[in-house]
Coordinates of C-alpha atoms in Angstrom, one line a residue:
Chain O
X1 CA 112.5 86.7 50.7
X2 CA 116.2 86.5 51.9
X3 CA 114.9 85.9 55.3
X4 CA 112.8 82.7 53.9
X5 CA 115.8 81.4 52.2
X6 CA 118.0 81.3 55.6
X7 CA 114.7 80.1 57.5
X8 CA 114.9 77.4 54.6
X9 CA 119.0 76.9 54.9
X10 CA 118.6 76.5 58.4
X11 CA 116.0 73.8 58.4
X12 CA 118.0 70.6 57.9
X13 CA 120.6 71.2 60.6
X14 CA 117.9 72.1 63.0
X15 CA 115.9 69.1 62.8
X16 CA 118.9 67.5 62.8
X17 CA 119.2 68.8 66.1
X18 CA 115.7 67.1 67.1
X19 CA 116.9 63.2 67.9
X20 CA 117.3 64.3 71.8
X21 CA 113.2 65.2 71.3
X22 CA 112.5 62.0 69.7
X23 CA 114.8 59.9 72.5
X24 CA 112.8 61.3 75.3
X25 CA 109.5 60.1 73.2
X26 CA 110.4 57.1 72.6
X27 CA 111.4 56.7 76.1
X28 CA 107.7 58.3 76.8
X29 CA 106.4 55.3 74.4
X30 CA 107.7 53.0 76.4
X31 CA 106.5 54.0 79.7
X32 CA 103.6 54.1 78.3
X33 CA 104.0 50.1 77.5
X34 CA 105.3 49.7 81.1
X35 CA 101.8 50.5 82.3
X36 CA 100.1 49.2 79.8
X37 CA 101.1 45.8 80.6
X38 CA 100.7 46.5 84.8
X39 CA 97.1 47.8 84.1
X40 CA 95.8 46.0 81.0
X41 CA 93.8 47.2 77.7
X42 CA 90.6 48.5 79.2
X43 CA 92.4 51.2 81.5
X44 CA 95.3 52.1 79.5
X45 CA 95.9 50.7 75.4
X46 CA 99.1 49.8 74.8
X47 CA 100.2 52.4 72.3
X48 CA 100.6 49.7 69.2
X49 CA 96.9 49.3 69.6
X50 CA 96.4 52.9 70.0
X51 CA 98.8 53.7 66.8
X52 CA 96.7 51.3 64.6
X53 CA 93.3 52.5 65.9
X54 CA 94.7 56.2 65.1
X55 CA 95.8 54.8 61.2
X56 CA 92.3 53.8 61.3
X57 CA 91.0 56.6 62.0
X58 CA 93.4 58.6 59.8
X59 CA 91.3 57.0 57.1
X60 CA 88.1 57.5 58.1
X61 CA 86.6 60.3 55.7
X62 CA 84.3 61.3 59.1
X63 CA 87.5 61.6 61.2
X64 CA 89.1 63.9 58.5
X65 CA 86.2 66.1 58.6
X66 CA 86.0 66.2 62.2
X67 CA 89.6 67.3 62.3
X68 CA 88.9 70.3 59.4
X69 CA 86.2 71.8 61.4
X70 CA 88.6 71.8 64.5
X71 CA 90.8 73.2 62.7
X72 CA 88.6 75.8 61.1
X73 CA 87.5 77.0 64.6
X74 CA 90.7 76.8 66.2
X75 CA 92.0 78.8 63.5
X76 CA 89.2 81.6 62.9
X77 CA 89.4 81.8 66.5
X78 CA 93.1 82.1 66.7
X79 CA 92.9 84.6 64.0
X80 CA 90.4 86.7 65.2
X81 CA 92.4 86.8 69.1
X82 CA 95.1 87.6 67.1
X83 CA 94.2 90.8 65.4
X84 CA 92.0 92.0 68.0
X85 CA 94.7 91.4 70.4
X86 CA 97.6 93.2 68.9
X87 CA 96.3 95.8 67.3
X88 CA 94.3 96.5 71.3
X89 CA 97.7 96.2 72.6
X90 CA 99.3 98.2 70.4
X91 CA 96.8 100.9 70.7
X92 CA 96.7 100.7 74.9
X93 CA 100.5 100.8 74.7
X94 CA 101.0 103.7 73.4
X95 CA 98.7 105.4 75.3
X96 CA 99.3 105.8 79.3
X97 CA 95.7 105.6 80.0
X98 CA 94.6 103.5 78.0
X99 CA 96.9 101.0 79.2
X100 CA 96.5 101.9 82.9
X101 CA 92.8 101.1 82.4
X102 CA 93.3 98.0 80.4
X103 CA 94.9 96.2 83.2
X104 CA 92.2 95.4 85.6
X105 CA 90.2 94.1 82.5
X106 CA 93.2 91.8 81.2
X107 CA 93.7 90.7 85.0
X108 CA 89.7 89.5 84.8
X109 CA 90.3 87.8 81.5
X110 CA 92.8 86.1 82.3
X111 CA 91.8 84.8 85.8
X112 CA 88.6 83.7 84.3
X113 CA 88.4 79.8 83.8
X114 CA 87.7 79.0 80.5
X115 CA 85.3 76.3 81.3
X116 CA 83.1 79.7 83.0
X117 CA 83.4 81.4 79.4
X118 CA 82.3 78.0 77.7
X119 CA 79.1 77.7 80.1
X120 CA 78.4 81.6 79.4
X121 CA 78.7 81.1 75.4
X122 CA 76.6 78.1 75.5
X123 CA 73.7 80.1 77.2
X124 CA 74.3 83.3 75.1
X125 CA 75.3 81.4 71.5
X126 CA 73.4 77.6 71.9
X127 CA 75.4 74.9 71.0
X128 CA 77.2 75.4 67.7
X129 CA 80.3 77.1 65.9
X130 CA 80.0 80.4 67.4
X131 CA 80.0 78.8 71.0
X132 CA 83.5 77.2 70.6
X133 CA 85.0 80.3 68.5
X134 CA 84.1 82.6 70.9
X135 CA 85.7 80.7 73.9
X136 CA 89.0 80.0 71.7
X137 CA 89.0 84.3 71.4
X138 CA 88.1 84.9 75.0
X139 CA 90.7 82.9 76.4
X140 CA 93.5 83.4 73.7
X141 CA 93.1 87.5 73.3
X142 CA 94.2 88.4 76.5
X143 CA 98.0 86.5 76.1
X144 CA 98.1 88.7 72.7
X145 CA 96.8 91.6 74.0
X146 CA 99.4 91.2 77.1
X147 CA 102.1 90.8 74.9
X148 CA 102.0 93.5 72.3
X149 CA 101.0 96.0 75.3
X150 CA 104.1 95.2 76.9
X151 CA 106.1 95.2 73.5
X152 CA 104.7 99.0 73.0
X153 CA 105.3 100.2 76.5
X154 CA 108.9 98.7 76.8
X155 CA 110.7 100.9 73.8
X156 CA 113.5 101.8 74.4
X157 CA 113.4 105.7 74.7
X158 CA 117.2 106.5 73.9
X159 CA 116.5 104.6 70.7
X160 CA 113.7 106.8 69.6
X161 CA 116.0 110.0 70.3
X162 CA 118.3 108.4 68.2
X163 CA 116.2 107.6 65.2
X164 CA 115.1 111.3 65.6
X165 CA 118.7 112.8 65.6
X166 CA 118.8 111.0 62.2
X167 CA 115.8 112.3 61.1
X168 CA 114.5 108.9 60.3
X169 CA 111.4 108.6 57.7
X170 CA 107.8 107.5 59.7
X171 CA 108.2 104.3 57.9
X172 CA 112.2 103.8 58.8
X173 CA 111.5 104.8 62.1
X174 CA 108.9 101.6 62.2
X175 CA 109.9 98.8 60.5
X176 CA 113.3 99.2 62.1
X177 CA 113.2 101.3 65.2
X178 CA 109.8 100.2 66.8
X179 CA 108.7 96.9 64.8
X180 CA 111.4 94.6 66.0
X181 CA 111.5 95.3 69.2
X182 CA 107.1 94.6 69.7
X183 CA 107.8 91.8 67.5
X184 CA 110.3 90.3 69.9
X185 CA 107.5 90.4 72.8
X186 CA 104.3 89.6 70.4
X187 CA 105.6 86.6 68.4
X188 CA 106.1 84.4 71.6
X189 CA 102.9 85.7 72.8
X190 CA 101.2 84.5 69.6
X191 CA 103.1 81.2 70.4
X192 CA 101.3 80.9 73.8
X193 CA 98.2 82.3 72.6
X194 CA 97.8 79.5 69.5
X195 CA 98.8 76.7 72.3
X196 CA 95.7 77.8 74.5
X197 CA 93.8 78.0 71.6
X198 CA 94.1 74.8 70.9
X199 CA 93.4 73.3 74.1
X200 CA 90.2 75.5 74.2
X201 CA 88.8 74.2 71.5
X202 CA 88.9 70.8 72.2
X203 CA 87.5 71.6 75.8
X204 CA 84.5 73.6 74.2
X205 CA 83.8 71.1 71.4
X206 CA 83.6 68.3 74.1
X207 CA 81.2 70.7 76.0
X208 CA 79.1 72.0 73.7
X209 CA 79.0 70.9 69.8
X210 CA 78.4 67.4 67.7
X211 CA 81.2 67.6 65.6
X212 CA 84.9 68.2 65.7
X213 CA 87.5 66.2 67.5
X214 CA 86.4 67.3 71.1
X215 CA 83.0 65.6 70.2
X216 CA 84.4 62.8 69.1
X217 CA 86.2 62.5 72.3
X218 CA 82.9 62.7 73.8
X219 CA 81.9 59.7 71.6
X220 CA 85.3 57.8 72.6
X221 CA 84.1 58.6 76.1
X222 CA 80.5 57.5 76.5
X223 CA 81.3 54.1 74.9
X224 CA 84.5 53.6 77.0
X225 CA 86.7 53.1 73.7
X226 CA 90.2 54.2 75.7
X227 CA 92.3 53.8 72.7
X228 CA 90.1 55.5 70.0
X229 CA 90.0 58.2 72.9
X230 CA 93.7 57.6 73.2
X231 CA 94.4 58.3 69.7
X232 CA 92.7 61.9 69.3
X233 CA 94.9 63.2 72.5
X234 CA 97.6 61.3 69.6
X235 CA 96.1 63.6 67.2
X236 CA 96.0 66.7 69.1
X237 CA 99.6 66.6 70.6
X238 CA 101.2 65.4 67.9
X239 CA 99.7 68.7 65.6
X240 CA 100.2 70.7 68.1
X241 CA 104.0 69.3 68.0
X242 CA 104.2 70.0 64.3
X243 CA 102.7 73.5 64.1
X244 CA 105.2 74.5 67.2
X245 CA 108.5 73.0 66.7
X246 CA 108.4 72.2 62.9
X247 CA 106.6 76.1 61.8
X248 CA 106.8 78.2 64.9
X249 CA 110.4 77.5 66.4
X250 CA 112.6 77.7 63.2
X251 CA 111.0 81.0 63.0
X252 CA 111.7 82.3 66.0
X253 CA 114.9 81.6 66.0
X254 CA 115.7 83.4 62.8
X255 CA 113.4 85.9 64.2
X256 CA 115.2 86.2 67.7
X257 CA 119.1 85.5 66.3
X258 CA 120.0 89.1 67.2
X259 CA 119.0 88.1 71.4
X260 CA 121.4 87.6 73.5
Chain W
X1 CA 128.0 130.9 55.4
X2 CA 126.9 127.7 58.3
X3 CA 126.4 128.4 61.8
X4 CA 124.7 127.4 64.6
X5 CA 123.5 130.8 66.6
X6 CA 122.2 129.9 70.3
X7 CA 120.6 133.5 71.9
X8 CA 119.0 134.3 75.1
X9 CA 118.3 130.3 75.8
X10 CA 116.4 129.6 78.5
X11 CA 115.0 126.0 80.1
X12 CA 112.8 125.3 82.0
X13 CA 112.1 121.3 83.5
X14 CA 108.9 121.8 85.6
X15 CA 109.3 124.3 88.0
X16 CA 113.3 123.6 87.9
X17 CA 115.5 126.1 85.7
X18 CA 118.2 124.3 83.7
X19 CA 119.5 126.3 81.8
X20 CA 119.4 130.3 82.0
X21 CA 120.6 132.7 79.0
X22 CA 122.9 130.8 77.1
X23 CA 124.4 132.8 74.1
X24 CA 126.8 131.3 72.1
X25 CA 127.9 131.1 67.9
X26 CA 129.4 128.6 66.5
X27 CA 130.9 129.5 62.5
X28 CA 131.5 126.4 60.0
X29 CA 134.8 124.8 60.6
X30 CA 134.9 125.1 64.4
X31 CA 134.7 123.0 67.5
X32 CA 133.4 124.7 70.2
X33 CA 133.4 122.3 73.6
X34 CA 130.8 123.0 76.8
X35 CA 132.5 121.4 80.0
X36 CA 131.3 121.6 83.4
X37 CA 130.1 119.3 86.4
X38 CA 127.6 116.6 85.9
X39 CA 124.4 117.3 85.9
X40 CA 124.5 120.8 85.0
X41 CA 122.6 120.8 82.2
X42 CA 125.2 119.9 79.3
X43 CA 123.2 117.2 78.1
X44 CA 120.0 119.1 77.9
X45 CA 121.6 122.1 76.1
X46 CA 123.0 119.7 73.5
X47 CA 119.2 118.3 73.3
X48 CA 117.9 121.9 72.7
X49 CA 120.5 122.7 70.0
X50 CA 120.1 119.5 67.8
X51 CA 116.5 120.0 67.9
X52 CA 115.9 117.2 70.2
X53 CA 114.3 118.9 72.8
X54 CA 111.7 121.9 71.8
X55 CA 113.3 125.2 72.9
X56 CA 110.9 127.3 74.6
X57 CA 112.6 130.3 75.7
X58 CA 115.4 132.0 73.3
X59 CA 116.6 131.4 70.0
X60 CA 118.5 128.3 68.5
X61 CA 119.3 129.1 65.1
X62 CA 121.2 126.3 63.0
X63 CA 121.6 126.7 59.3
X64 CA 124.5 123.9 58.9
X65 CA 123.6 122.3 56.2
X66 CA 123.3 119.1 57.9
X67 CA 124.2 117.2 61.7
X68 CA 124.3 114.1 62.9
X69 CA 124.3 112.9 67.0
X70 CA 126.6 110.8 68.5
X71 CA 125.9 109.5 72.0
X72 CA 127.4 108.5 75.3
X73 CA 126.3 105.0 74.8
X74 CA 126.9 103.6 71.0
X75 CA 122.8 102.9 70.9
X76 CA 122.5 100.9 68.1
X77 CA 119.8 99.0 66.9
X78 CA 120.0 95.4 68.2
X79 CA 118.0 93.7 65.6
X80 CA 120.7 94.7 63.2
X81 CA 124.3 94.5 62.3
X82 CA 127.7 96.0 62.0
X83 CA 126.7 97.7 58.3
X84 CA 123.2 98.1 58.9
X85 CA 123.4 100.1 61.7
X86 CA 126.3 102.4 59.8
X87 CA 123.9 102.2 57.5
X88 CA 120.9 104.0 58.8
X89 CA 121.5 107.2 58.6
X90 CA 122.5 107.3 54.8
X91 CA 119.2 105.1 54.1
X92 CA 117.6 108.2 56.2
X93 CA 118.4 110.6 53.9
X94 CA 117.3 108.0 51.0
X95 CA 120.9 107.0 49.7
X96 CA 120.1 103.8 47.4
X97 CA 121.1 100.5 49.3
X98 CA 123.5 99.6 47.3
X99 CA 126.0 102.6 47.7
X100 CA 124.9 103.4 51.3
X101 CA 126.4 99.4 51.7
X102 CA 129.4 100.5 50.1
X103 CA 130.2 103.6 51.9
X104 CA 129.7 101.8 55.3
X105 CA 132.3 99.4 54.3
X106 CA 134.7 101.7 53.5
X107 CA 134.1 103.9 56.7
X108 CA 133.6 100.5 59.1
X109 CA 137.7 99.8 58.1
X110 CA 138.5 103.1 58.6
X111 CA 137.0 103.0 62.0
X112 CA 139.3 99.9 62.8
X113 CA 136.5 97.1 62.3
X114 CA 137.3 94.0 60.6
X115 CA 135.8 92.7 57.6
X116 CA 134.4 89.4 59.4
X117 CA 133.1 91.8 62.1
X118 CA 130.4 93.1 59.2
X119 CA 127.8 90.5 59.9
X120 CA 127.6 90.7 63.5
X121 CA 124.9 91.7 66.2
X122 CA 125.4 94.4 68.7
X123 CA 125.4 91.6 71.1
X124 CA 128.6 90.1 69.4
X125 CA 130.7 93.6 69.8
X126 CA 132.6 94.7 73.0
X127 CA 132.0 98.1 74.1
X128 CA 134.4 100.0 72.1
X129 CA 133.6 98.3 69.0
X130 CA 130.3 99.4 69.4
X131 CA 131.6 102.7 70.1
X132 CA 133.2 103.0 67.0
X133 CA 130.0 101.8 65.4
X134 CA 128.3 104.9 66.9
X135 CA 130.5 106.7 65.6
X136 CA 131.2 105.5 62.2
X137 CA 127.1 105.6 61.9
X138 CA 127.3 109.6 63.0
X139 CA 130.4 110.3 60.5
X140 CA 128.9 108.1 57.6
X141 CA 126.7 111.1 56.4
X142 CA 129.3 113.4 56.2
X143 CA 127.4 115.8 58.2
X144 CA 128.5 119.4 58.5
X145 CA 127.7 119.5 62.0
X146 CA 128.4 117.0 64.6
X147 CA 126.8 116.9 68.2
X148 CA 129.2 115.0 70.3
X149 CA 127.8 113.7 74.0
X150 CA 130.7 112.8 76.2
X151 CA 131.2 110.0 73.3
X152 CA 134.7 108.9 74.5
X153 CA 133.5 108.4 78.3
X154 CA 133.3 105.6 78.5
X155 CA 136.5 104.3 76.1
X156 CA 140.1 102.9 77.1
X157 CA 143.3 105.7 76.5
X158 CA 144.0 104.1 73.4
X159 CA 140.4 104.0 71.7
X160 CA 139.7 107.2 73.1
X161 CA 143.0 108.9 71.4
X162 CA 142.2 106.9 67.7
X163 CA 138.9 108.4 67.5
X164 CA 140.3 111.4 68.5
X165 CA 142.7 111.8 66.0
X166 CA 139.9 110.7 63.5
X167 CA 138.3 113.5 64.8
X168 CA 141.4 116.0 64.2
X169 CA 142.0 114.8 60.9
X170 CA 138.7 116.1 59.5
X171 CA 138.8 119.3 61.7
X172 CA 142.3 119.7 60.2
X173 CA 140.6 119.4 56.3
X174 CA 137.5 122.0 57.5
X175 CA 135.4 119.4 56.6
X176 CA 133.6 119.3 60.1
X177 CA 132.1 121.4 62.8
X178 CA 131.4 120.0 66.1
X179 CA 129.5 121.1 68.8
X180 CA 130.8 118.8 72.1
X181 CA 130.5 118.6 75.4
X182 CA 132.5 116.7 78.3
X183 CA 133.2 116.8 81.7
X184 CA 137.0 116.0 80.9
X185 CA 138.9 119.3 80.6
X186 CA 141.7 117.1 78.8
X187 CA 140.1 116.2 76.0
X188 CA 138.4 119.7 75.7
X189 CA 141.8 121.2 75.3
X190 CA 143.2 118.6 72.8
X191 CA 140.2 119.1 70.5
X192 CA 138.5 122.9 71.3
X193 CA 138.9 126.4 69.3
X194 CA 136.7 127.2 72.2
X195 CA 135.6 126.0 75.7
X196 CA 133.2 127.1 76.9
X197 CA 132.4 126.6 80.9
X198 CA 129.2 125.7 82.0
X199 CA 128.3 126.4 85.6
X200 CA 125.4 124.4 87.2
X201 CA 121.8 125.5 89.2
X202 CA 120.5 127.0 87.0
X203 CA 123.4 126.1 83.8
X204 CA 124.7 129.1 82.9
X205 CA 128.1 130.1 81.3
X206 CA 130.4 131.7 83.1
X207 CA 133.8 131.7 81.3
X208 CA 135.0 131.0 77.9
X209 CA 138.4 130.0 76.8
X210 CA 140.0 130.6 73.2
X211 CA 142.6 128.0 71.9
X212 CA 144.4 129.8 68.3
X213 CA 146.9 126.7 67.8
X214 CA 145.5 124.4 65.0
X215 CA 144.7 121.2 67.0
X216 CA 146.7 119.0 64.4
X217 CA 149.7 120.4 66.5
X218 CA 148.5 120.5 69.9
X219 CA 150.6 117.8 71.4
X220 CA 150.5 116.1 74.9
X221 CA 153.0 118.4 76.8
X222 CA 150.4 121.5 75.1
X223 CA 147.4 119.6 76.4
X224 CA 149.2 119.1 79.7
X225 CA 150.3 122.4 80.0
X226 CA 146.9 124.1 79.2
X227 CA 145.4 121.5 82.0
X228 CA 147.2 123.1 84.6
X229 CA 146.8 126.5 83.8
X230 CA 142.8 126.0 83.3
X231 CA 142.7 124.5 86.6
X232 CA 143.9 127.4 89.0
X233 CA 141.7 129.1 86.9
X234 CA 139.3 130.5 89.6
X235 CA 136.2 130.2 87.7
X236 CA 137.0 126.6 86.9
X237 CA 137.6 125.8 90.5
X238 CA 134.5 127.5 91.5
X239 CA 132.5 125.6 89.0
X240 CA 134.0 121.8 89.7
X241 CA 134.0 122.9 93.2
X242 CA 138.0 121.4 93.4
X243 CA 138.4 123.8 96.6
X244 CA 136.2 121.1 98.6
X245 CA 139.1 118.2 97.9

């Protein structure tokens, strides 16, 4: 609860600290304009068109839904990586074989391209909800996974000796000897994880469902409507902004203050 | 009455003998130093007496009521602060928040740490504050038993000598007993009832030394003087092996 509050305190000065971001997008927005008026409308919108086709579309209760059900698989996926991944990690970590073993798998998960998963889900799942889900987990576990093995096999040994010369409590010797330290490496990796995450589901809606922004995309596509296709990338970027710098980052830093 | 009783103590790393029938007794109120070369197996026969390590061969009996560690390095937790890492070990023994705050407090001043220096990460502290962290964590508890491990190693004179005196203070009151080792002979004599000298391949000891002046009035020309007569002490040069220099 005290930690919310500071999180809370903090908030204002930090996003005072943000008018260097919004510069550089502004500056973004106007290159944008720049080649806008060098290539003309068809090939690239200039973004006041593209910010009123997305106010449009903002409106549009079909739009709305679209952007719920991405959300909805983004986040079950997300969720599911999530829970499989750390508790997997956690359990590899503390176990020398099981974490030798795990990392010829995690090395094949990861070097597989996602579009290979999306292609293998759409033959085993058809096209549908469990097609997209599944990619979002296939290609988000193994960042989790990575990260809380590598939080669990990096304790710090000396510190364990010392909680023991204490004669710390099992639940002592967790929330403050081991949780902080796997939290350091698992948060981040959750970070990276929900980033991917998002960019899969796009990818595997486009692919391989009707609904959901990736589909419309597909729409935006096939009837060569560059700004409405230019407003969802809007969409995409500018949630993935918000859930990363306005939730995520003034988190980790209360999380991380003790870092050097 | 509180001792720690070591008998017959034997161990083994692999196939390499560390240590090889260590007997000593160490009676409430004492301080009772192990010094010899590094790597000769101090470390591991502190490990083995504070119940660190699990003995395997011999006896390690230790009824002190209770014992706290205090390393070479300060180790302290890095996610927390000055007071919560004093803390720790009074919330260990299920001390109520409030009181355990209050009692690091008191003990952090003591230890020569300033009031804005509470709220600070590890990070934030040079190495001597952390030391004296460490150590106000270890003396926090009031423990009956202290396990010191070349603590002051690492420290400048001055540092070194106010934790010291900390140190002789409580002696000097009964209210501790420490067990200590160090490879400085220096600081063995300023603090020691006994010394006991640890000789390495397998660890083994091979001399003790008594010391019947309370150490509240061991000044520096005592410790200086008892320095040079330890070392042409034959066993001590065999052990440190000062014939080679």
């Amino acid at each position: 609860m005290k930690f919310l509050f500071k999180i809370l305190k903090d908030f204002p000065l930090y996003l005072w600290s943000g008018w260097g971001a919004i510069g550089s997008i502004f500056l973004f927005i106007a290159l944008w304009d720049a080649g806008h008026q060098y290539y003309g409308s068809l090939v690239l919108p200039s973004p006041l068109e593209t910010f009123t086709t997305l106010l449009g579309m903002l409106q549009d209760k079909e739009m709305q839904e679209a952007i719920q059900t991405t959300l909805t698989r983004a986040g079950i996926g997300f969720g599911i990586a999530v829970i499989l991944g750390t508790s997997l990690g956690l359990l590899a970590g503390f176990f020398m074989t099981a974490s030798m073993m795990s990392r010829p798998i995690v090395t094949i998960l990861v070097g597989m391209p996602p579009i290979v998963w999306i292609v293998l889900a759409m033959i085993w799942f058809g096209m549908g909800d469990e097609t997209v889900v599944f990619t979002v987990v296939v290609a988000s576990f193994p960042i989790v996974f990575v990260g809380s093995l590598q939080g669990t096999r990096t304790l710090d040994g000396d510190l364990s000796e010392m909680a023991r010369s204490f004669a710390l409590p099992w639940h002592m010797k967790f929330f403050d000897v081991y949780f902080p330290h796997i939290f350091s490496y698992v948060f981040p990796a959750w970070v990276a994880a929900l980033g991917m995450a998002w960019k899969i589901v796009i990818m595997a809606e486009l692919l391989a469902t009707s609904d959901g922004l990736g589909a419309s995309l597909a729409v935006a596509r096939s009837q060569l409507d560059t700004a409405g296709a230019l407003a969802l990338v809007v969409i995409m970027i500018a949630s993935l902004l918000f859930i990363e710098y306005v939730i995520l980052e003034p988190i980790k830093r209360e999380v991380e203050l003790w870092r050097s | 009455m509180e001792k720690l009783e070591v008998a017959g103590l034997t161990h083994h790393f692999g196939f390499t003998k560390i240590l090889e029938n260590i007997n000593f007794t160490l009676q409430k109120g004492e301080v009772l130093s192990i010094v010899g070369p590094s790597g000769g197996g101090k470390t591991t026969l502190l490990h083995l007496c504070a119940d660190l390590l699990d003995v395997t061969e011999g006896r390690v009996h230790n009824t002190f009521a209770s014992s706290s560690f205090a390393f070479q390095e300060a180790r302290l937790l890095p996610w927390k602060n000055v007071l919560d890492n004093i803390m720790l070990g009074l919330l260990a023994c299920g001390e109520k928040r409030a009181s355990a705050l209050e009692r690091a407090k008191k003990i952090a001043l003591r230890f020569g740490l300033e009031e804005s220096d509470f709220e600070k990460f590890p990070k934030d502290l040079s190495g001597g504050m952390r030391q004296r962290v460490s150590f106000a964590r270890a003396l926090v508890t009031k423990p009956s038993l202290l396990f010191l491990d070349e603590p002051f190693s690492a420290l400048d004179i001055g540092l070194k000598r106010e934790l010291q005196n900390i140190l002789i203070e409580m002696i000097d009151k009964k209210e501790i007993s420490i067990l200590f080792i160090t490879h400085d002979l220096m600081e063995a004599i300023r603090l020691s009832d006994t010394i006991l000298l640890l000789k390495a391949d397998p660890g083994h000891i091979v001399k003790a030394f008594t010391y019947k002046m309370p150490q509240k009035q061991r000044d520096d020309t005592f410790v200086y003087q008892e320095s040079a007569k330890i070392l042409q002490d034959s066993e001590i040069i065999a052990t440190f092996e000062l014939e080679l220099k």
